[in-house]
Coordinates of N, CA and C in Angstrom, one line a residue:
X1396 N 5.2 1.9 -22.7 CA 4.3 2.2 -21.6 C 3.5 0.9 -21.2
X1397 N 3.7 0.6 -20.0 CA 2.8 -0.7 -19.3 C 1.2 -0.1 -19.3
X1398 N 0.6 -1.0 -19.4 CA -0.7 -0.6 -18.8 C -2.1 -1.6 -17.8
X1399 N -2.8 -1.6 -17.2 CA -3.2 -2.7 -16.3 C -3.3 -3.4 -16.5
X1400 N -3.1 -3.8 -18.1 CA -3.7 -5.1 -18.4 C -2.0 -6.3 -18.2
X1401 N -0.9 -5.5 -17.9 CA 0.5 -6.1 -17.5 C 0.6 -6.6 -15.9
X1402 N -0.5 -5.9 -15.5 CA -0.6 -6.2 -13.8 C -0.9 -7.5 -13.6
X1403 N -0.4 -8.3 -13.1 CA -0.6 -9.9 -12.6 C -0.7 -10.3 -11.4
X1404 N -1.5 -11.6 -11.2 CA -2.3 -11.8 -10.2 C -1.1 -11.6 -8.6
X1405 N 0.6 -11.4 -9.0 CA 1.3 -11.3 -7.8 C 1.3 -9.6 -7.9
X1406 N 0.9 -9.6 -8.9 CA 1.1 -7.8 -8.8 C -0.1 -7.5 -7.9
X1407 N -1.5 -8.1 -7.7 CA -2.4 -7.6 -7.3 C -2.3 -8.2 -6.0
X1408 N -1.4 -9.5 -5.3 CA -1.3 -9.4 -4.0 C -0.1 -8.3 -3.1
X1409 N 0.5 -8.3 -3.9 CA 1.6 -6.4 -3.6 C 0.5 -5.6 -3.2
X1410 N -0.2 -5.1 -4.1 CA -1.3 -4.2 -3.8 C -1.6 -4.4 -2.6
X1411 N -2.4 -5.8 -2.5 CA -3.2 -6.0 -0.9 C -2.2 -5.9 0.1
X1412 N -1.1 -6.2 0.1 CA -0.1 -6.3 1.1 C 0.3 -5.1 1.4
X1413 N 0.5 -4.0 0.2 CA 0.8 -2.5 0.5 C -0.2 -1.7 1.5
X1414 N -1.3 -2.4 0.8 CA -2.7 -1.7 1.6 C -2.7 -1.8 2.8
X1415 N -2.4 -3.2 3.1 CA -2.9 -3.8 4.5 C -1.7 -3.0 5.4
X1416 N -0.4 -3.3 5.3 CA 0.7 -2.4 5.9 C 0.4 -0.6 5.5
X1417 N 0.1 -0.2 4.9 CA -0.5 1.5 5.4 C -1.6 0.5 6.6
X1418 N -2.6 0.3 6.1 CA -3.7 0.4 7.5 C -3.1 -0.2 8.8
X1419 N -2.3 -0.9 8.5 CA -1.8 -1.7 10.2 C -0.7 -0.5 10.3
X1420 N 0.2 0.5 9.6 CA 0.5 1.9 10.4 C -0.4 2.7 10.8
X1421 N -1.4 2.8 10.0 CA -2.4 3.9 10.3 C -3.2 3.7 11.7
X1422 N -4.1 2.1 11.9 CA -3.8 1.7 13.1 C -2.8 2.2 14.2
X1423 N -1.6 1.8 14.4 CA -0.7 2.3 15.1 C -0.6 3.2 15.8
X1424 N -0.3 4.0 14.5 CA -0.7 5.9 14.7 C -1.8 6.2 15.7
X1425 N -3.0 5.8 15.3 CA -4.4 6.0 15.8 C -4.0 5.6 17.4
X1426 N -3.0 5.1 17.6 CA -3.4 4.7 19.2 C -2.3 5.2 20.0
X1427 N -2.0 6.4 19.3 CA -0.9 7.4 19.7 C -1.8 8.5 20.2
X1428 N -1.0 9.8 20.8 CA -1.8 11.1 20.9 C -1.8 12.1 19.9
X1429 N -2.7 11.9 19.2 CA -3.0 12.9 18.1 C -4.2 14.0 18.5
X1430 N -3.9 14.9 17.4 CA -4.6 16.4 17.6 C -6.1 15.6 16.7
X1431 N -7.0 16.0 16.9 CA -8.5 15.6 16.5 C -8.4 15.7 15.5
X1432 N -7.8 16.5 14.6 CA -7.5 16.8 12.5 C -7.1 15.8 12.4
X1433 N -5.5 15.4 13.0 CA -4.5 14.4 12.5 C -5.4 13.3 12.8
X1434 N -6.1 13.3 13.8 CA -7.0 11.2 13.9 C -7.8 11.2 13.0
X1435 N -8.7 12.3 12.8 CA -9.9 12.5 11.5 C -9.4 12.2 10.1
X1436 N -7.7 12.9 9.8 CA -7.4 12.6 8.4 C -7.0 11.0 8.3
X1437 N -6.5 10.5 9.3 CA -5.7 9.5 9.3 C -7.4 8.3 9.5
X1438 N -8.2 8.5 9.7 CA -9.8 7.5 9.9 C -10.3 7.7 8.8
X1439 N -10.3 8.8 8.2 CA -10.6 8.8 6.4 C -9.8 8.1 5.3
X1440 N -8.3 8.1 5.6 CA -7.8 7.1 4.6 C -7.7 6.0 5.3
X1441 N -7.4 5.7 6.4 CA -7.8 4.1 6.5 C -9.2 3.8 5.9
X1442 N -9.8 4.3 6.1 CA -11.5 4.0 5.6 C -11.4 4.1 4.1
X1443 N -10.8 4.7 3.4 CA -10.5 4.6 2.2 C -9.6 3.1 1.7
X1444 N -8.8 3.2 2.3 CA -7.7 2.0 2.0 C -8.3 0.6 2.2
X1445 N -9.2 0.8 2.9 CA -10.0 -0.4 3.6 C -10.8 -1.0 2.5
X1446 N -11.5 0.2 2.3 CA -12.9 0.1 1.5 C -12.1 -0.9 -0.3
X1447 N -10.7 -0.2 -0.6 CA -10.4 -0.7 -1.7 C -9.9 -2.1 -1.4
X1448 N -9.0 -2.5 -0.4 CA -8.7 -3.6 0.5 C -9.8 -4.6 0.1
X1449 N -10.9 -4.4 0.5 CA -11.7 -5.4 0.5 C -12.3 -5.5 -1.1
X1450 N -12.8 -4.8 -1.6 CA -12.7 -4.4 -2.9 C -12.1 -6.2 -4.0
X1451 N -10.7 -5.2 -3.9 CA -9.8 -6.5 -4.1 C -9.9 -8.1 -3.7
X1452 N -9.7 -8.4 -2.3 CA -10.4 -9.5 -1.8 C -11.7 -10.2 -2.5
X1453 N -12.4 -9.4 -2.8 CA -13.8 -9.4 -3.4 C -13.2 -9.8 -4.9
X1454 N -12.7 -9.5 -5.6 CA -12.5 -9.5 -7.0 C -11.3 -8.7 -7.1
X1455 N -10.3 -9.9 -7.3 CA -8.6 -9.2 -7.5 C -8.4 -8.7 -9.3
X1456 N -8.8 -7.8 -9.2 CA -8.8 -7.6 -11.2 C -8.8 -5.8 -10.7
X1457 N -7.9 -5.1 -11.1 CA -7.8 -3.4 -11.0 C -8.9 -3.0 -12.0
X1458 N -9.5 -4.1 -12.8 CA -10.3 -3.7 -13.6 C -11.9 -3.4 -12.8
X1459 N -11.7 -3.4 -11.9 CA -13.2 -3.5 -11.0 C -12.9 -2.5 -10.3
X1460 N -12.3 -1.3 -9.8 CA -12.0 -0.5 -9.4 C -12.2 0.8 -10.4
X1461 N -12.8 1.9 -9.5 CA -12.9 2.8 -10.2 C -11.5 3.8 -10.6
X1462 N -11.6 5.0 -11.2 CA -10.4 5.9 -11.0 C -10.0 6.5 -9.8
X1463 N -10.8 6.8 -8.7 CA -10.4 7.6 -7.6 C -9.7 6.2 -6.6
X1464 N -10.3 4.7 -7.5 CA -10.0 3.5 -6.3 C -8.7 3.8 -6.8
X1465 N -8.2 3.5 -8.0 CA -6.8 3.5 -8.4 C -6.1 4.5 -7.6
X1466 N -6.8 5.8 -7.6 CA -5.7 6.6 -6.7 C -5.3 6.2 -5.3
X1467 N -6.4 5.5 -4.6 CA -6.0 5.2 -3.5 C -4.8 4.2 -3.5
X1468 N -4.8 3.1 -4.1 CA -4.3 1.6 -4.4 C -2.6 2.7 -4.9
X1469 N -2.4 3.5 -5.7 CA -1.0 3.9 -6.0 C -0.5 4.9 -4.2
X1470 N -1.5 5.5 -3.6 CA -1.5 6.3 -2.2 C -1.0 5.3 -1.5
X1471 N -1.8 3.9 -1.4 CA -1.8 3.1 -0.4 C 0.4 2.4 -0.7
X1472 N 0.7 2.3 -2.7 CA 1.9 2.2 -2.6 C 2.5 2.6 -2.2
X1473 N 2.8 3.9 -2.0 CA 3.6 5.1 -1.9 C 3.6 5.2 -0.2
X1474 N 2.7 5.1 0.4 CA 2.9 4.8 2.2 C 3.4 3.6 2.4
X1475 N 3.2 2.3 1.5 CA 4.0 1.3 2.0 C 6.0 1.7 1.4
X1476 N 5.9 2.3 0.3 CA 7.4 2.5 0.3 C 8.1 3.5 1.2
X1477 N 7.5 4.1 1.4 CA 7.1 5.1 3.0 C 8.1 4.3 4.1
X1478 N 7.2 3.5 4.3 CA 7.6 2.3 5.7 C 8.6 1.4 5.6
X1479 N 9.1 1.3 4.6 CA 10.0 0.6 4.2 C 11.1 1.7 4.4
X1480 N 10.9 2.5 3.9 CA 12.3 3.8 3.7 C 12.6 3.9 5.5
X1481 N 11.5 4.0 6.2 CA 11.6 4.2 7.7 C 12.7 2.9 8.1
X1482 N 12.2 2.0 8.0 CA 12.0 0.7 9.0 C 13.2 -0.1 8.6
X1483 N 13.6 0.4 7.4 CA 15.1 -0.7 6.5 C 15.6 -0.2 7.7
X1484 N 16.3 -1.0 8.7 CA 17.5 -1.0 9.3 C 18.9 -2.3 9.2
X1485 N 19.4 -1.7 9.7 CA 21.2 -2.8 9.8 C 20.9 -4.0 10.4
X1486 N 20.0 -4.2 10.9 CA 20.3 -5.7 12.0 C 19.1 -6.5 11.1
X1487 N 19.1 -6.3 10.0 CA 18.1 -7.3 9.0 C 19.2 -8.1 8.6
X1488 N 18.9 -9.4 8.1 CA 20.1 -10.5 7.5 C 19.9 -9.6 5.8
X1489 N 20.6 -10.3 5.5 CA 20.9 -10.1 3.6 C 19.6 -10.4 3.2
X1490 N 19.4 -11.8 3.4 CA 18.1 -12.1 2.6 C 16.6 -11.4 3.0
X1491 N 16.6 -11.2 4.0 CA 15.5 -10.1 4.8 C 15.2 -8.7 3.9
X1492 N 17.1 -8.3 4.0 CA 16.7 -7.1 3.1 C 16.8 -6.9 1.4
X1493 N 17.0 -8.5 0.8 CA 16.6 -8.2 -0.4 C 15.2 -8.6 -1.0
X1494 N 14.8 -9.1 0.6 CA 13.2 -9.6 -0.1 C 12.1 -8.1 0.4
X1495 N 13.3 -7.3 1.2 CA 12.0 -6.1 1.8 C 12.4 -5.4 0.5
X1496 N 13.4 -5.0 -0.3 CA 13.9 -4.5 -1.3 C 13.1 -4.6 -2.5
X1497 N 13.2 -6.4 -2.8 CA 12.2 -6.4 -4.1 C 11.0 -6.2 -4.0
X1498 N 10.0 -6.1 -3.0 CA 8.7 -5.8 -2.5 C 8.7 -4.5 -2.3
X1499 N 10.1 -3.3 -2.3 CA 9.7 -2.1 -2.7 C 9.3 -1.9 -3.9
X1500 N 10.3 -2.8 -4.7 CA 10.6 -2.2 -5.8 C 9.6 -2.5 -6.9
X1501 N 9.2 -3.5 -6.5 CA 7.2 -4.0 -6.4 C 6.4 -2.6 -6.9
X1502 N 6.4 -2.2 -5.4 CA 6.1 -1.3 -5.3 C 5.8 -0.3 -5.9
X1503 N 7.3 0.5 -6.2 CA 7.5 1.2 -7.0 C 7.1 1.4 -8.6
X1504 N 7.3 0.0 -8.7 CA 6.9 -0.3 -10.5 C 5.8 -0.2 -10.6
X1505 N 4.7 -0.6 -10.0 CA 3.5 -0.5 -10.1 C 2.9 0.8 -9.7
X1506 N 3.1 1.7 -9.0 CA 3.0 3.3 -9.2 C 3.3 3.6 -10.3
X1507 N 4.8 3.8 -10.6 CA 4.9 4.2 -12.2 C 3.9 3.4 -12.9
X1508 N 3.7 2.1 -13.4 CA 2.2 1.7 -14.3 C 1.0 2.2 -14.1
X1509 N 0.7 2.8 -12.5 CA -0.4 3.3 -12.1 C -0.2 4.9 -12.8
X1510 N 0.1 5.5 -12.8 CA 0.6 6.8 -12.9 C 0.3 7.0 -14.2
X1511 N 0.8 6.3 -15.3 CA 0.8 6.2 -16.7 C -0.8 6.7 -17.2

């Protein structure tokens, strides 16, 4: 069993980069026509994702994050593997898609360690 103390300083720019891609979808979204619930849920976790976002920036250590931050930071993975599952299409080169690949699988691994 991994535990945070195996997370490394490329593992904690994955994080910011998962984060930042949920909030630049969640943006997006937001400037679509949504029902007043769907813009209110979707302004709460960007505001959440942000708030950890910066966090990080501030001091890249998961160790400065609380428990509910960690939930968001494994939330914020799991929408970026989200986007990826969407967005992988055919007209990427090879190397495109094995570098969007290893940055799921980034991803991925660090949920399962978050999870633990």
């Amino acid at each position: 069993m991994k535990s945070l103390a195996s997370i490394s300083e490329k593992d904690i720019e994955t994080i910011k980069l998962a984060l930042n891609d949920s909030i630049s979808d969640m943006n997006t979204e937001l400037r679509g026509n949504l029902s007043d619930k769907k813009r209110d849920t979707l302004q709460e976790y960007k505001s959440k994702y942000t708030r950890v976002f910066e966090k990080l920036q501030v001091n890249s250590s998961l160790y400065a994050l609380s428990e509910s931050d960690l939930d968001i930071v494994a939330g914020g993975l799991n929408d970026a593997i989200d986007l990826i599952d969407e967005n992988l299409t055919d007209d990427l080169t090879e190397e495109e898609k094995e570098e969007i690949l290893a940055y799921k699988n980034d991803c991925s691994r660090l949920v399962s360690i978050l999870s633990n």
